[in-house]
C-alpha positions as YAML, in Angstrom:
chain: A
units: angstrom
residues:
- id: 1
  name: ALA
  ca: [-9.38, 6.46, 30.81]
- id: 2
  name: GLY
  ca: [-6.07, 4.66, 30.14]
- id: 3
  name: LEU
  ca: [-6.54, 5.23, 26.39]
- id: 4
  name: MET
  ca: [-7.10, 8.95, 26.89]
- id: 5
  name: GLY
  ca: [-3.86, 9.27, 28.84]
- id: 6
  name: ASN
  ca: [-2.11, 7.45, 26.04]
- id: 7
  name: LEU
  ca: [-3.24, 9.93, 23.34]
- id: 8
  name: PRO
  ca: [0.07, 11.77, 23.02]
- id: 9
  name: ARG
  ca: [1.94, 8.49, 22.54]
- id: 10
  name: ILE
  ca: [-0.67, 7.25, 20.11]
- id: 11
  name: ARG
  ca: [-0.40, 10.46, 18.09]
- id: 12
  name: GLU
  ca: [3.40, 10.14, 18.09]
- id: 13
  name: GLU
  ca: [3.28, 6.58, 16.87]
- id: 14
  name: MET
  ca: [0.71, 7.47, 14.19]
- id: 15
  name: ASP
  ca: [3.00, 10.24, 12.96]
- id: 16
  name: LYS
  ca: [5.90, 7.78, 12.78]
- id: 17
  name: LEU
  ca: [3.74, 5.33, 10.84]
- id: 18
  name: GLN
  ca: [2.65, 8.04, 8.43]
- id: 19
  name: GLN
  ca: [6.32, 8.87, 7.80]
- id: 20
  name: ARG
  ca: [7.08, 5.19, 7.07]
- id: 21
  name: LEU
  ca: [4.27, 4.75, 4.52]
- id: 22
  name: PRO
  ca: [6.20, 6.00, 1.51]
- id: 23
  name: GLN
  ca: [8.90, 3.44, 2.34]
- id: 24
  name: LEU
  ca: [6.47, 0.54, 2.14]
- id: 25
  name: SER
  ca: [6.01, -0.86, -1.32]
- id: 26
  name: ALA
  ca: [4.56, -3.82, -3.18]
- id: 27
  name: GLU
  ca: [4.56, -5.02, -6.71]
- id: 28
  name: GLY
  ca: [1.72, -6.52, -8.70]
- id: 29
  name: ASP
  ca: [2.02, -8.22, -12.06]
- id: 30
  name: ALA
  ca: [-0.29, -9.49, -14.74]
- id: 31
  name: GLY
  ca: [-0.03, -11.38, -17.98]
- id: 32
  name: ALA
  ca: [2.78, -13.62, -16.71]
- id: 33
  name: GLY
  ca: [4.85, -10.58, -15.88]
- id: 34
  name: MET
  ca: [4.16, -8.61, -19.05]
- id: 35
  name: VAL
  ca: [2.92, -5.73, -16.87]
- id: 36
  name: LYS
  ca: [4.43, -4.88, -13.46]
- id: 37
  name: VAL
  ca: [3.20, -2.08, -11.22]
- id: 38
  name: ARG
  ca: [4.79, -0.90, -7.93]
- id: 39
  name: VAL
  ca: [2.75, 1.01, -5.33]
- id: 40
  name: ASN
  ca: [3.97, 2.67, -2.15]
- id: 41
  name: GLY
  ca: [2.26, 2.82, 1.24]
- id: 42
  name: ARG
  ca: [0.51, 6.06, 0.30]
- id: 43
  name: LEU
  ca: [-1.19, 4.08, -2.48]
- id: 44
  name: GLU
  ca: [0.73, 5.98, -5.16]
- id: 45
  name: VAL
  ca: [1.95, 4.17, -8.30]
- id: 46
  name: THR
  ca: [5.71, 4.55, -8.27]
- id: 47
  name: LYS
  ca: [6.58, 2.37, -11.25]
- id: 48
  name: CYS
  ca: [4.87, 0.76, -14.23]
- id: 49
  name: LEU
  ca: [6.81, -1.56, -16.49]
- id: 50
  name: LEU
  ca: [5.48, -2.91, -19.76]
- id: 51
  name: SER
  ca: [7.26, -5.69, -21.63]
- id: 52
  name: GLU
  ca: [8.07, -5.39, -25.32]
- id: 53
  name: GLU
  ca: [5.87, -8.38, -25.89]
- id: 54
  name: VAL
  ca: [2.78, -6.65, -24.53]
- id: 55
  name: MET
  ca: [3.64, -3.44, -26.38]
- id: 56
  name: ASN
  ca: [3.85, -5.32, -29.66]
- id: 57
  name: THR
  ca: [0.43, -6.95, -29.36]
- id: 58
  name: GLY
  ca: [-1.38, -3.83, -30.43]
- id: 59
  name: ASP
  ca: [-4.27, -4.91, -28.20]
- id: 60
  name: ARG
  ca: [-5.13, -1.79, -26.26]
- id: 61
  name: GLU
  ca: [-8.00, -3.38, -24.33]
- id: 62
  name: MET
  ca: [-5.84, -6.26, -23.14]
- id: 63
  name: LEU
  ca: [-3.09, -3.83, -22.07]
- id: 64
  name: GLU
  ca: [-5.57, -1.71, -20.13]
- id: 65
  name: ASP
  ca: [-6.90, -4.85, -18.39]
- id: 66
  name: LEU
  ca: [-3.36, -5.99, -17.49]
- id: 67
  name: ILE
  ca: [-2.42, -2.60, -16.05]
- id: 68
  name: GLN
  ca: [-5.59, -2.54, -13.99]
- id: 69
  name: ALA
  ca: [-5.03, -6.10, -12.70]
- id: 70
  name: ALA
  ca: [-1.39, -5.46, -11.82]
- id: 71
  name: THR
  ca: [-2.25, -2.17, -10.06]
- id: 72
  name: ASN
  ca: [-5.06, -3.72, -8.06]
- id: 73
  name: GLN
  ca: [-2.78, -6.59, -7.01]
- id: 74
  name: ALA
  ca: [-0.05, -4.18, -5.85]
- id: 75
  name: ILE
  ca: [-2.58, -2.09, -3.92]
- id: 76
  name: ALA
  ca: [-3.92, -5.20, -2.16]
- id: 77
  name: LYS
  ca: [-0.42, -6.26, -1.19]
- id: 78
  name: VAL
  ca: [0.58, -2.85, 0.19]
- id: 79
  name: ARG
  ca: [-2.71, -2.55, 2.10]
- id: 80
  name: LYS
  ca: [-1.85, -5.84, 3.79]
- id: 81
  name: GLN
  ca: [1.55, -4.41, 4.71]
- id: 82
  name: ILE
  ca: [-0.08, -1.28, 6.13]
- id: 83
  name: ALA
  ca: [-2.51, -3.40, 8.13]
- id: 84
  name: GLU
  ca: [0.35, -5.41, 9.53]
- id: 85
  name: GLU
  ca: [2.32, -2.27, 10.48]
- id: 86
  name: THR
  ca: [-0.79, -0.79, 12.08]
- id: 87
  name: ALA
  ca: [-1.44, -3.97, 14.04]
- id: 88
  name: LYS
  ca: [2.16, -3.99, 15.32]
- id: 89
  name: MET
  ca: [1.82, -0.35, 16.38]
- id: 90
  name: ALA
  ca: [-1.54, -0.97, 18.08]
- id: 91
  name: THR
  ca: [-0.23, -3.98, 19.92]
- id: 92
  name: GLY
  ca: [2.81, -1.96, 21.07]
- id: 93
  name: LEU
  ca: [0.42, 0.67, 22.42]
- id: 94
  name: GLY
  ca: [-1.73, -1.90, 24.18]
- id: 95
  name: LEU
  ca: [-4.73, -1.22, 21.93]
- id: 96
  name: PRO
  ca: [-7.18, -4.02, 21.12]
- id: 97
  name: PRO
  ca: [-6.76, -5.91, 17.86]
- id: 98
  name: GLY
  ca: [-8.70, -4.49, 14.92]
- id: 99
  name: VAL
  ca: [-8.95, -0.98, 16.33]
- id: 100
  name: GLY
  ca: [-9.74, 1.56, 13.60]
- id: 101
  name: LEU
  ca: [-7.04, 4.15, 13.21]
- id: 102
  name: PRO
  ca: [-8.10, 7.18, 11.14]
- id: 103
  name: GLY
  ca: [-5.79, 8.69, 8.59]
- id: 104
  name: LEU
  ca: [-4.35, 5.51, 7.13]
- id: 105
  name: PRO
  ca: [-5.14, 4.85, 3.47]
- id: 106
  name: GLY
  ca: [-7.56, 2.02, 2.93]
- id: 107
  name: LEU
  ca: [-7.93, 1.23, 6.63]
- id: 108
  name: THR
  ca: [-10.46, 3.78, 7.86]
...
């Protein structure tokens, strides 16, 4: 019953969190920094940097693998940030740890 009475506040906090997601970001890298990828809290790639060294290799398959690895690393890091933000919000609302909050990328 207490949770139901808290729904307007929960919705308000969820909206605030959704607005903060684009501000969260994380970077992944692969190939000793030859490929760097930045992802925001909406799981959108916002930057992809390729070093001259990797461009000069001419090895398309290796480049594809490095981009994939850097992107996956960045996504994992930003998902962790989202989980931390969600946990802080849930704790502030008095919700139990690990509660599932719909509408958050990678957490539903």
